[in-house]
XYZ file of C-alpha atoms in Angstrom:
753
model
C 146.547 -67.013 -8.516
C 148.455 -64.616 -6.335
C 148.054 -65.452 -2.654
C 145.905 -68.564 -3.362
C 148.512 -71.050 -2.040
C 145.965 -73.700 -1.061
C 144.449 -73.534 -4.633
C 147.878 -73.824 -6.178
C 148.609 -76.922 -4.078
C 145.312 -78.596 -4.899
C 145.166 -77.772 -8.613
C 147.784 -80.313 -9.665
C 146.240 -82.932 -7.397
C 142.837 -82.129 -9.136
C 144.336 -82.647 -12.531
C 146.046 -85.902 -11.540
C 142.727 -87.203 -10.114
C 140.889 -86.319 -13.362
C 143.523 -88.078 -15.377
C 143.323 -91.167 -13.123
C 139.561 -91.278 -13.515
C 139.827 -91.237 -17.364
C 142.511 -93.894 -17.314
C 140.526 -96.108 -14.905
C 137.633 -95.910 -17.200
C 139.609 -97.397 -20.103
C 141.166 -100.220 -18.034
C 139.845 -103.732 -18.703
C 137.214 -105.040 -16.186
C 138.084 -107.836 -13.867
C 135.534 -110.656 -14.168
C 135.973 -113.453 -11.520
C 133.281 -115.425 -13.165
C 131.720 -115.694 -16.700
C 128.651 -113.503 -17.098
C 125.536 -115.520 -16.306
C 127.109 -117.695 -13.675
C 124.982 -118.377 -10.571
C 126.837 -117.052 -7.597
C 126.513 -116.649 -3.769
C 128.197 -113.874 -1.920
C 128.224 -112.130 1.494
C 128.126 -108.389 1.757
C 127.179 -105.466 4.035
C 124.201 -103.346 3.046
C 125.244 -99.711 2.386
C 122.136 -98.332 0.690
C 118.699 -99.488 -0.545
C 116.710 -98.002 -3.404
C 113.314 -98.853 -5.028
C 113.791 -100.582 -8.417
C 111.458 -100.945 -11.307
C 110.592 -104.430 -9.833
C 111.609 -104.814 -6.292
C 114.713 -103.284 -4.747
C 118.300 -102.234 -5.604
C 120.640 -103.184 -2.756
C 124.193 -101.762 -2.597
C 126.727 -104.047 -0.819
C 130.276 -103.430 0.381
C 132.904 -105.578 2.182
C 132.283 -108.501 -0.205
C 133.478 -111.906 0.947
C 133.079 -115.587 0.116
C 131.867 -114.930 -3.500
C 131.555 -118.342 -4.996
C 129.812 -120.212 -7.837
C 128.590 -122.885 -5.440
C 126.672 -122.922 -2.127
C 129.183 -124.570 0.024
C 129.411 -121.898 2.760
C 129.498 -122.018 6.412
C 127.410 -119.588 8.486
C 128.026 -115.842 7.643
C 128.593 -114.844 11.262
C 131.842 -116.914 11.332
C 135.217 -115.590 10.146
C 136.377 -116.644 6.788
C 139.679 -116.421 4.861
C 139.224 -114.505 1.608
C 139.404 -116.305 -1.705
C 141.358 -115.119 -4.728
C 138.014 -113.999 -6.206
C 137.012 -112.052 -3.159
C 140.279 -110.052 -3.044
C 139.438 -108.739 -6.547
C 135.939 -107.472 -5.473
C 137.236 -104.346 -3.796
C 134.392 -102.139 -4.624
C 130.617 -102.503 -4.239
C 128.116 -104.954 -5.633
C 124.600 -103.860 -6.819
C 122.070 -106.596 -6.281
C 118.613 -106.450 -7.965
C 116.059 -108.200 -5.655
C 112.644 -108.942 -7.091
C 110.747 -109.343 -3.789
C 110.968 -106.409 -1.408
C 112.934 -107.331 1.710
C 112.911 -105.721 5.112
C 116.552 -104.721 5.221
C 118.528 -102.115 7.164
C 121.663 -100.300 6.443
C 124.543 -102.302 7.950
C 122.918 -105.744 7.657
C 125.450 -108.490 6.848
C 123.590 -110.591 4.265
C 124.102 -113.566 1.998
C 122.648 -113.340 -1.465
C 122.371 -115.688 -4.393
C 121.853 -114.546 -7.912
C 123.181 -114.393 -11.401
C 126.535 -112.644 -12.096
C 126.616 -109.764 -14.518
C 128.952 -106.835 -15.192
C 128.474 -103.210 -16.293
C 127.946 -103.039 -20.035
C 130.491 -101.257 -22.140
C 129.488 -98.500 -24.465
C 128.061 -100.358 -27.508
C 126.489 -97.377 -29.456
C 127.809 -93.833 -29.885
C 125.812 -91.633 -27.577
C 124.400 -94.644 -25.774
C 124.603 -95.704 -22.093
C 128.191 -96.414 -20.848
C 127.636 -98.718 -17.928
C 131.348 -98.968 -17.094
C 131.597 -95.260 -16.557
C 128.219 -94.883 -14.805
C 128.729 -97.751 -12.314
C 132.338 -96.994 -11.953
C 131.449 -93.482 -10.578
C 129.215 -95.295 -8.063
C 132.117 -97.663 -7.250
C 130.217 -100.653 -8.381
C 132.286 -103.491 -9.766
C 129.735 -106.319 -10.118
C 125.966 -106.690 -10.674
C 123.906 -109.459 -9.113
C 120.709 -110.081 -11.161
C 117.709 -112.109 -9.905
C 119.027 -111.819 -6.410
C 117.519 -113.742 -3.441
C 118.153 -113.213 0.281
C 119.635 -116.283 1.962
C 120.727 -115.042 5.401
C 120.758 -111.833 7.396
C 122.753 -111.437 10.698
C 120.609 -108.394 11.772
C 123.441 -106.002 12.506
C 122.922 -102.304 11.608
C 124.828 -99.083 11.344
C 122.796 -96.878 13.618
C 123.576 -93.526 12.072
C 123.215 -94.474 8.437
C 120.000 -96.453 9.220
C 118.515 -93.465 11.099
C 119.215 -91.222 8.184
C 117.799 -93.763 5.717
C 114.661 -94.099 7.957
C 114.304 -90.243 8.018
C 114.521 -90.157 4.179
C 111.925 -92.836 3.847
C 109.619 -90.989 6.259
C 110.129 -87.829 4.181
C 109.191 -89.671 0.922
C 106.180 -91.273 2.454
C 104.950 -87.978 3.736
C 105.363 -86.381 0.322
C 103.493 -89.298 -1.363
C 100.581 -88.819 1.093
C 100.389 -84.999 0.847
C 100.917 -84.508 -2.955
C 99.574 -86.247 -6.098
C 102.078 -88.716 -7.568
C 103.527 -86.401 -10.238
C 104.387 -83.668 -7.862
C 105.485 -86.005 -5.095
C 108.031 -87.492 -7.558
C 109.430 -84.088 -8.299
C 109.720 -83.108 -4.614
C 111.306 -86.401 -3.721
C 113.961 -85.587 -6.313
C 114.487 -82.133 -5.050
C 114.618 -82.821 -1.354
C 115.717 -86.363 -0.970
C 117.665 -87.089 -4.265
C 115.396 -89.896 -5.188
C 114.363 -89.904 -8.842
C 112.759 -93.294 -8.906
C 109.207 -91.879 -8.644
C 109.806 -89.180 -11.235
C 107.483 -89.581 -14.255
C 109.334 -89.763 -17.617
C 107.231 -87.084 -19.286
C 107.882 -84.573 -16.492
C 111.643 -85.414 -16.516
C 111.708 -84.856 -20.355
C 109.941 -81.530 -20.052
C 112.490 -80.297 -17.447
C 115.424 -81.634 -19.407
C 114.456 -80.327 -22.887
C 113.726 -76.819 -21.361
C 117.105 -76.567 -19.559
C 115.548 -76.819 -16.102
C 116.795 -80.343 -15.227
C 119.052 -78.912 -12.518
C 116.172 -78.007 -10.294
C 115.347 -81.707 -10.015
C 118.711 -82.337 -8.418
C 119.616 -81.614 -4.780
C 120.277 -77.905 -5.269
C 123.703 -76.685 -4.062
C 122.059 -73.254 -3.665
C 119.328 -74.402 -1.367
C 121.826 -76.408 0.811
C 123.983 -73.371 1.190
C 120.916 -71.266 2.088
C 119.761 -73.947 4.528
C 123.239 -73.989 6.131
C 123.274 -70.132 6.486
C 119.805 -70.009 7.874
C 120.684 -72.698 10.454
C 123.895 -70.813 11.309
C 121.992 -67.619 11.794
C 119.386 -69.160 14.051
C 122.116 -70.788 16.225
C 123.944 -67.413 16.542
C 120.771 -65.528 17.432
C 120.162 -68.309 20.039
C 123.399 -67.514 21.729
C 125.799 -70.040 20.197
C 129.226 -68.891 19.634
C 130.851 -68.637 16.102
C 132.669 -71.824 16.527
C 129.829 -73.855 17.954
C 127.295 -72.418 15.411
C 129.560 -73.094 12.488
C 130.410 -76.668 13.724
C 126.726 -77.624 14.260
C 125.707 -76.132 10.856
C 128.410 -78.018 9.033
C 127.581 -81.260 10.864
C 123.891 -80.954 9.951
C 124.698 -80.334 6.279
C 126.987 -83.468 6.179
C 124.237 -85.513 7.656
C 121.779 -84.126 5.105
C 124.261 -84.941 2.303
C 124.502 -88.527 3.612
C 120.674 -88.563 3.721
C 120.407 -87.767 0.015
C 122.763 -90.571 -0.895
C 125.825 -88.366 -1.290
C 124.766 -86.517 -4.524
C 127.651 -84.634 -6.080
C 125.871 -81.197 -6.006
C 124.925 -81.654 -2.303
C 128.450 -82.677 -1.279
C 130.012 -79.930 -3.374
C 127.798 -77.310 -1.607
C 128.553 -78.869 1.769
C 132.302 -78.782 1.316
C 132.176 -75.187 0.064
C 130.074 -74.241 3.070
C 132.471 -75.808 5.461
C 135.335 -73.892 3.890
C 133.319 -70.702 4.190
C 132.587 -71.397 7.856
C 136.244 -72.169 8.430
C 137.336 -68.858 6.884
C 134.700 -67.007 8.933
C 135.802 -68.663 12.250
C 139.484 -68.002 11.642
C 138.746 -64.388 10.545
C 140.065 -65.047 7.009
C 138.569 -63.876 3.746
C 136.551 -66.591 1.970
C 137.914 -67.175 -1.565
C 135.320 -68.881 -3.781
C 137.823 -70.060 -6.475
C 139.959 -71.758 -3.888
C 136.767 -73.405 -2.351
C 135.764 -74.693 -5.774
C 139.226 -76.200 -6.502
C 139.508 -77.727 -2.943
C 136.025 -79.262 -2.872
C 136.489 -80.642 -6.403
C 139.841 -82.213 -5.300
C 138.366 -83.729 -2.164
C 135.531 -85.334 -4.046
C 137.907 -86.761 -6.728
C 140.372 -88.085 -4.122
C 137.508 -90.127 -2.690
C 136.477 -91.487 -6.206
C 138.470 -90.214 -9.314
C 135.785 -91.717 -11.655
C 133.321 -89.087 -10.531
C 135.247 -86.811 -12.931
C 133.772 -88.713 -15.906
C 130.105 -87.921 -14.956
C 127.892 -85.100 -16.078
C 126.700 -84.292 -12.575
C 130.234 -83.509 -11.358
C 131.000 -81.188 -14.239
C 127.661 -79.363 -14.383
C 127.674 -78.806 -10.591
C 131.092 -77.282 -10.589
C 130.573 -75.657 -14.014
C 127.378 -73.777 -12.847
C 128.930 -72.576 -9.625
C 131.950 -71.329 -11.526
C 129.605 -69.586 -13.997
C 127.761 -67.859 -11.209
C 130.984 -66.764 -9.652
C 132.508 -65.396 -12.880
C 129.335 -63.622 -13.916
C 128.901 -62.003 -10.489
C 132.433 -60.694 -10.483
C 132.255 -59.345 -13.974
C 128.868 -57.688 -13.068
C 130.379 -55.999 -10.027
C 133.343 -54.763 -12.148
C 130.977 -53.289 -14.699
C 128.807 -51.638 -12.087
C 131.747 -49.941 -10.386
C 132.692 -48.190 -13.599
C 129.120 -47.473 -14.634
C 127.526 -46.814 -11.166
C 125.985 -43.402 -12.073
C 124.677 -44.608 -15.443
C 123.068 -47.622 -13.829
C 121.483 -45.529 -11.105
C 119.980 -43.126 -13.716
C 118.897 -45.822 -16.221
C 117.391 -48.213 -13.641
C 115.789 -46.342 -10.828
C 113.772 -49.340 -9.798
C 115.638 -51.731 -7.666
C 113.364 -54.548 -9.048
C 114.427 -53.968 -12.623
C 118.080 -53.678 -11.533
C 117.808 -57.008 -9.763
C 116.189 -58.651 -12.810
C 119.062 -57.450 -14.971
C 121.508 -58.832 -12.532
C 119.701 -62.123 -12.467
C 119.665 -62.210 -16.275
C 123.426 -61.555 -16.528
C 124.189 -64.282 -13.937
C 121.793 -66.653 -15.667
C 123.454 -66.034 -19.044
C 126.915 -66.430 -17.432
C 125.983 -69.819 -15.951
C 124.510 -70.860 -19.331
C 127.570 -69.838 -21.267
C 129.908 -71.660 -18.753
C 127.860 -74.923 -18.913
C 126.968 -74.800 -22.630
C 129.826 -77.068 -23.825
C 129.197 -79.435 -20.914
C 125.512 -79.807 -21.914
C 126.579 -80.317 -25.484
C 129.125 -82.989 -24.435
C 127.036 -85.004 -22.078
C 123.443 -84.440 -23.525
C 124.331 -83.599 -27.129
C 121.912 -80.594 -27.152
C 121.709 -77.090 -25.543
C 118.379 -75.689 -24.283
C 118.443 -71.970 -25.213
C 115.045 -71.229 -23.635
C 116.608 -72.154 -20.219
C 118.103 -68.688 -19.856
C 114.718 -67.053 -19.554
C 112.981 -69.828 -17.748
C 115.662 -69.586 -15.018
C 114.556 -66.049 -14.401
C 110.895 -67.050 -14.060
C 111.368 -70.292 -12.155
C 114.388 -69.857 -9.729
C 112.741 -67.106 -7.711
C 109.937 -69.573 -6.936
C 112.362 -72.242 -5.602
C 112.635 -70.932 -2.034
C 108.841 -70.939 -1.768
C 108.600 -74.528 -3.248
C 111.454 -75.851 -0.983
C 110.307 -74.055 2.048
C 106.749 -75.164 1.826
C 108.068 -78.706 1.047
C 110.287 -78.883 4.099
C 107.784 -77.322 6.489
C 104.953 -79.505 4.894
C 107.033 -82.653 5.626
C 107.247 -81.560 9.284
C 103.520 -80.747 9.455
C 102.614 -83.908 7.471
C 104.475 -86.041 10.117
C 101.912 -84.726 12.610
C 98.917 -84.560 10.408
C 98.443 -85.528 6.766
C 95.693 -82.916 6.272
C 97.946 -80.199 7.795
C 100.699 -81.297 5.455
C 98.455 -81.068 2.463
C 97.344 -77.556 3.544
C 100.992 -76.287 3.902
C 102.058 -77.950 0.497
C 99.105 -76.536 -1.444
C 101.258 -73.788 -3.026
C 103.770 -76.455 -4.166
C 101.050 -78.292 -6.043
C 100.121 -75.227 -8.117
C 103.589 -73.886 -8.587
C 104.877 -77.223 -9.830
C 102.003 -77.597 -12.288
C 102.651 -74.099 -13.552
C 106.520 -74.833 -13.946
C 105.803 -78.019 -15.985
C 103.354 -76.077 -18.165
C 106.063 -73.364 -18.703
C 108.651 -75.992 -19.620
C 106.359 -77.847 -22.064
C 105.339 -74.625 -23.829
C 108.898 -73.147 -23.947
C 110.274 -76.069 -25.836
C 107.711 -75.538 -28.527
C 109.428 -72.221 -29.427
C 111.734 -72.036 -32.445
C 115.269 -72.910 -31.539
C 114.252 -73.664 -27.918
C 116.624 -76.631 -28.040
C 119.597 -76.744 -30.432
C 121.035 -80.264 -31.176
C 124.856 -79.832 -31.182
C 126.167 -83.371 -31.206
C 129.034 -84.411 -28.973
C 131.943 -81.893 -29.481
C 135.550 -83.068 -29.443
C 137.571 -82.583 -26.256
C 139.812 -80.200 -28.238
C 136.832 -78.075 -29.114
C 135.836 -77.918 -25.403
C 139.397 -76.965 -24.364
C 139.479 -74.259 -27.075
C 136.080 -72.913 -25.831
C 137.230 -72.544 -22.232
C 140.532 -71.020 -23.259
C 138.536 -68.563 -25.269
C 136.384 -67.697 -22.167
C 139.546 -67.033 -20.172
C 140.591 -64.601 -22.866
C 137.116 -62.924 -22.781
C 137.485 -62.432 -18.960
C 141.100 -60.974 -19.619
C 139.647 -58.412 -21.975
C 136.800 -57.637 -19.690
C 139.157 -56.772 -16.737
C 141.207 -54.675 -19.078
C 137.922 -52.729 -19.809
C 137.955 -53.849 -23.408
C 134.378 -55.088 -22.892
C 133.103 -54.714 -26.455
C 135.906 -56.911 -27.709
C 135.310 -59.479 -24.969
C 131.600 -59.453 -25.763
C 132.060 -59.955 -29.484
C 134.493 -62.776 -28.767
C 132.186 -64.432 -26.361
C 129.278 -64.316 -28.786
C 131.612 -65.851 -31.471
C 132.586 -68.648 -29.126
C 128.806 -69.488 -28.315
C 127.847 -69.491 -31.988
C 130.807 -71.752 -32.871
C 129.869 -74.180 -30.114
C 126.140 -74.209 -31.181
C 126.467 -74.313 -34.944
C 130.104 -74.906 -35.877
C 130.359 -78.454 -37.154
C 133.025 -79.893 -39.357
C 131.865 -81.602 -42.650
C 131.340 -85.369 -42.142
C 132.272 -88.060 -44.746
C 129.687 -90.435 -46.069
C 129.157 -93.115 -43.628
C 126.610 -95.842 -42.457
C 126.355 -97.064 -38.934
C 124.734 -100.401 -38.132
C 123.570 -99.888 -34.580
C 123.536 -102.500 -31.863
C 119.810 -102.522 -31.233
C 119.831 -106.050 -29.720
C 117.608 -108.570 -31.611
C 116.538 -106.325 -34.405
C 117.829 -104.017 -37.142
C 118.735 -100.353 -37.361
C 121.118 -98.508 -39.671
C 121.936 -94.804 -40.018
C 123.194 -93.514 -43.421
C 124.779 -90.115 -43.406
C 125.716 -88.309 -46.577
C 128.534 -85.809 -46.872
C 125.970 -83.104 -47.413
C 124.306 -83.459 -43.997
C 121.296 -85.588 -45.231
C 120.425 -88.519 -43.061
C 118.507 -91.782 -43.924
C 117.494 -94.455 -41.543
C 116.932 -98.064 -42.503
C 114.637 -99.906 -39.993
C 114.901 -99.205 -36.267
C 113.398 -101.895 -34.153
C 114.250 -104.475 -31.461
C 112.716 -107.165 -29.221
C 113.624 -104.922 -26.326
C 111.650 -101.920 -25.081
C 112.740 -98.356 -25.026
C 114.839 -98.505 -28.164
C 114.189 -94.910 -29.271
C 114.861 -93.481 -25.867
C 117.932 -95.582 -25.084
C 119.509 -96.015 -28.450
C 118.199 -94.324 -31.557
C 117.660 -90.822 -30.260
C 120.879 -90.668 -28.262
C 122.872 -91.899 -31.260
C 121.325 -89.342 -33.654
C 121.710 -86.418 -31.299
C 125.284 -87.446 -30.444
C 126.065 -87.138 -34.155
C 124.424 -83.715 -34.235
C 121.435 -85.034 -36.177
C 118.010 -83.455 -35.545
C 116.279 -84.572 -38.828
C 116.037 -87.827 -40.759
C 115.034 -87.087 -44.269
C 113.940 -90.645 -45.248
C 113.187 -93.560 -42.850
C 113.106 -96.807 -44.808
C 111.173 -99.760 -43.253
C 111.988 -103.180 -44.766
C 108.665 -104.695 -43.296
C 106.479 -104.323 -40.357
C 107.720 -106.816 -37.810
C 108.215 -105.338 -34.331
C 111.936 -105.978 -34.301
C 112.265 -103.584 -37.293
C 109.758 -100.757 -36.436
C 109.468 -100.581 -32.672
C 111.929 -97.738 -32.315
C 110.255 -95.536 -34.903
C 106.832 -96.375 -33.440
C 108.166 -95.191 -30.012
C 109.530 -92.032 -31.627
C 106.205 -91.214 -33.334
C 104.145 -91.810 -30.164
C 106.135 -88.982 -28.504
C 106.118 -86.652 -31.560
C 105.209 -83.046 -30.679
C 105.427 -80.318 -33.337
C 106.853 -76.928 -32.415
C 105.978 -73.574 -34.165
C 108.321 -74.476 -37.048
C 106.683 -77.875 -37.683
C 109.675 -79.728 -36.239
C 109.499 -82.426 -33.620
C 110.160 -80.651 -30.286
C 110.415 -83.962 -28.436
C 113.223 -85.456 -30.402
C 114.043 -86.266 -33.991
C 112.096 -84.827 -36.960
C 111.135 -87.392 -39.700
C 110.682 -86.099 -43.327
C 109.274 -89.141 -45.074
C 108.659 -92.824 -44.312
C 109.137 -95.355 -47.112
C 107.447 -98.733 -46.833
C 107.324 -101.860 -49.136
C 104.265 -102.173 -51.386
C 102.258 -105.400 -51.325
C 103.005 -106.152 -47.633
C 100.373 -107.933 -45.566
C 97.969 -105.925 -43.572
C 99.181 -106.263 -40.029
C 98.128 -104.491 -36.881
C 101.615 -102.961 -36.618
C 101.341 -101.552 -40.083
C 97.916 -99.975 -39.368
C 99.208 -98.395 -36.101
C 102.242 -97.046 -37.789
C 100.380 -95.503 -40.615
C 97.899 -93.913 -38.165
C 100.804 -92.487 -36.153
C 102.556 -91.095 -39.278
C 99.189 -89.363 -40.380
C 98.756 -87.870 -36.891
C 102.396 -86.428 -37.082
C 101.935 -85.070 -40.586
C 104.656 -87.339 -42.066
C 104.480 -88.391 -45.742
C 104.418 -92.093 -46.249
C 105.483 -93.588 -49.671
C 104.982 -97.104 -50.907
C 107.698 -98.519 -53.170
C 108.320 -101.622 -55.336
C 110.919 -103.047 -57.473
C 112.324 -100.520 -60.007
C 111.756 -97.340 -57.808
C 114.648 -95.187 -57.098
C 115.184 -92.472 -54.316
C 118.041 -90.091 -54.608
C 119.498 -87.346 -52.520
C 122.784 -85.863 -53.859
C 125.133 -88.595 -54.739
C 123.303 -91.134 -52.550
C 120.893 -93.495 -54.279
C 118.581 -96.142 -53.029
C 117.487 -98.600 -55.830
C 114.508 -100.847 -54.807
C 114.849 -104.455 -55.812
C 112.012 -106.046 -53.876
C 109.043 -106.433 -53.425
C 107.998 -107.245 -56.920
C 105.610 -104.807 -58.625
C 101.913 -105.636 -58.305
C 102.367 -108.622 -55.995
C 100.697 -109.210 -52.602
C 102.652 -111.237 -50.008
C 101.078 -113.311 -47.356
C 104.337 -113.713 -45.425
C 105.951 -110.506 -44.001
C 109.585 -111.644 -44.392
C 109.134 -112.767 -47.965
C 107.818 -109.307 -48.796
C 110.742 -107.442 -47.174
C 112.084 -104.386 -48.860
C 115.454 -105.124 -50.499
C 117.404 -102.182 -51.767
C 120.887 -101.362 -53.075
C 122.193 -98.234 -51.643
C 125.093 -96.709 -53.629
C 127.381 -93.792 -53.205
C 129.810 -93.205 -56.080
C 131.448 -96.564 -56.488
C 130.465 -97.955 -53.040
C 127.396 -100.251 -52.867
C 125.490 -101.860 -50.030
C 122.710 -104.421 -50.210
C 120.107 -104.111 -47.395
C 117.915 -107.152 -47.190
C 115.617 -106.846 -44.162
C 114.356 -110.323 -43.205
C 114.141 -111.514 -46.816
C 113.976 -115.368 -47.094
C 111.856 -118.098 -48.774
C 109.829 -117.062 -51.759
C 111.102 -113.460 -51.726
C 114.675 -114.531 -52.039
C 113.938 -117.040 -54.788
C 112.116 -114.342 -56.844
C 115.033 -111.919 -56.450
C 117.473 -114.548 -57.676
C 115.207 -115.326 -60.687
C 115.297 -111.812 -61.823
C 119.125 -111.522 -61.547
C 118.853 -108.237 -59.758
C 121.783 -108.840 -57.347
C 125.320 -108.031 -58.555
C 128.660 -107.675 -56.783
C 128.397 -105.458 -53.611
C 130.897 -104.108 -51.148
C 128.751 -104.711 -48.078
C 125.827 -107.065 -47.441
C 123.424 -106.777 -44.450
C 122.664 -110.442 -43.882
C 118.885 -111.142 -43.921
C 116.895 -112.111 -40.809
C 119.670 -111.542 -38.359
C 121.790 -114.454 -39.582
C 118.986 -117.012 -39.761
C 119.675 -120.451 -41.031
C 117.017 -120.231 -43.664
C 118.117 -116.881 -45.242
C 121.067 -115.587 -47.389
C 121.541 -118.869 -49.316
C 124.584 -120.001 -51.094
C 123.132 -118.912 -54.499
C 122.326 -115.556 -53.001
C 125.833 -115.080 -51.764
C 127.335 -116.188 -55.125
C 125.472 -113.478 -56.880
C 126.111 -110.760 -54.287
C 129.727 -111.589 -53.678
C 130.063 -109.281 -50.696
C 133.524 -108.222 -49.343
C 131.984 -107.546 -45.923
C 128.852 -109.098 -44.319
C 127.149 -107.318 -41.393
C 124.871 -109.371 -39.080
C 122.603 -107.601 -36.740
C 121.414 -109.709 -33.696
C 121.466 -109.723 -29.941
C 123.893 -111.411 -27.609
C 122.582 -114.687 -26.223
C 119.304 -114.448 -28.264
C 116.918 -117.366 -27.994
C 116.876 -117.894 -31.770
C 120.354 -118.989 -31.999
C 121.334 -116.177 -34.470
C 123.601 -116.108 -36.297
C 123.330 -119.788 -37.306
C 126.567 -121.682 -37.721
C 125.434 -122.851 -41.156
C 124.985 -119.251 -42.328
C 128.366 -118.326 -40.949
C 129.950 -121.235 -42.856
C 128.228 -120.190 -46.136
C 129.494 -116.527 -45.695
C 133.039 -117.601 -44.888
C 133.012 -120.011 -47.908
C 132.279 -117.144 -50.213
C 135.305 -115.276 -48.906
C 133.431 -112.461 -47.136
C 134.615 -110.916 -43.861
C 131.994 -110.972 -41.104
C 131.154 -108.393 -38.500
C 128.474 -108.812 -35.915
C 126.571 -106.320 -33.553
C 126.300 -108.891 -30.957
C 130.048 -109.098 -30.607
C 131.308 -105.848 -32.081
C 128.598 -103.395 -30.987
C 127.774 -100.596 -33.366
C 129.583 -101.007 -36.699
C 130.461 -97.809 -38.602
C 131.520 -98.028 -42.314
C 133.124 -94.799 -43.670
C 133.676 -94.182 -47.430
C 136.885 -92.434 -48.298
C 138.486 -91.519 -51.596
C 140.731 -94.672 -51.473
C 138.045 -97.161 -50.314
C 136.132 -97.586 -47.035
C 137.064 -98.323 -43.479
C 135.221 -100.315 -40.811
C 135.211 -99.346 -37.113
C 133.461 -101.231 -34.351
C 132.431 -100.016 -30.853
C 134.023 -103.117 -29.358
C 136.955 -104.798 -31.165
């Protein structure tokens, strides 16, 4: 740090901002009204985005928020209420009908009050952190426009209009799948990005090219500066205009972190050049990170911030180490690599590996997996990016004059993007193309980066073999080093449905059900949870019955199943065997699931009362359905099983009720258990008093959705459970519930206390 005085000043400020962001994330949210309250508010439009249904409108300067409609005209001055003083950040309104709004409009909206959702499942979506980084404090659902005073912010509205023109031109000149990719690359808009394409880029480690590239912003700035200088502009004028244009471009993209980081670093570079000083990249990294976090400390909790700065740090470190190595081995390099092309490819490989090594723990922490194939794909794809981006930008200009001319200019983009997607899809089919790591502990991340600093120290001391061996050990430890896990079961908060993950101490994983009344359960809950725990394979997936709210997540997973060269699911979680109840009625859902399982090559086993499935010390004893019996009603034929591990026992009941419960009681199959999963989400007609008297559970788990239309769990059921002396935990109130078995008993942890 010798001579880097500005860096030394900014570093403690940077650390303070990071700490502030983490503390802000854990602070309780202020809620001026109960969730679901109809409200009316005034605000100034700061940004507009397309939504899945209608528009998403960002509002600032919130005033007159109220749960009634007694307001005067919005053009008049108002004194702020106590509620308004607390809405110091932005409001995000979801408007169903597309409105002709402009940036700067002062509007009045009515809607239903909602708040960012807390993390309810490990590995799931953390709304508080995500919306906090966008400085959004309140969500307005089902919003309707009441008034608009017509005022606009000329500069921001002009930039927004330019962005929309860019997007419309891309949509007209390219087919939808490629237009969505180019909109993400050039305008920062991922709303038109197809999910399959996004998954292909993400799983192959190329998701970064779908962001506003800091590299192409820097190149754009340097090209503009060069043109201005050749045109006769002085150093100061050329630098000032280039910086101003990049700032405007960053605003046009919506202020993406990678774009603003590259813009700030370019400004610092221009400042050093104009003053005749040496540009110091480490100082520029620290200063730009500090400036971004001073504006909003919660950005430091987001993947985009860390990956952007981690990647540029990796490029810098790898480049410096490469230059140091070439200085000492200059003659050897010249003799061994007479071709400049081969030498350039070797340099590109080293820099690509350096970037990958630097961002490896960040990918593991935020995405729970590391795409190994990304190292080589970067070598093939990154050289194509100047062509793609250049043709895209020129094509937008040409397309604004003539759509046919724009299509002609963008023709290379069409073929190159198709080739890139094909490469990404095929690369993830290779063995170990993607390694699921789980989310590493913060202490492990800290140890990894301290280890990297030691590697750099050895490298500078010319002890390169020692540094290389240590670096490889660090990478292998991050990829494969996992501490043994105790036996546990986690009842996931799947909404109105059921889903439980059982993890043995020997690394084997079982799932029981996995469905919900809401869509996208596998993508948004099951797969993120399993990957966050370092789970890539489910040995046995039990299905209690074939109702949608018990199988929808598994169905979704099977629909995207894609085998790699090792026979594993390259698109997500591998399933070893599916266990279903015998005698269940023939439903359409059952037929579809069996067909999907056959297409995926997954074994399906029917079980009935008396069957036992064991793995290690974990045992599942099937209690229902009864052998040889056919059930007309799906719930009555639910699979009931007692899962045991040493002395610990759990009773899983599916949606058992009616005839099925009566039969089970008659056969006296139920004995004292530690944990009971209440049947049918806490229905009034399930888990009778007689059933509870036989089971005598210490703990009863109820899986249901918040504010569900069925009234689950029913108060009569809750009274029966309390009367038998059992403690109750509920996913609608507590989020995911994890039960961990230890030598002296078991512990219960909830995502929300």
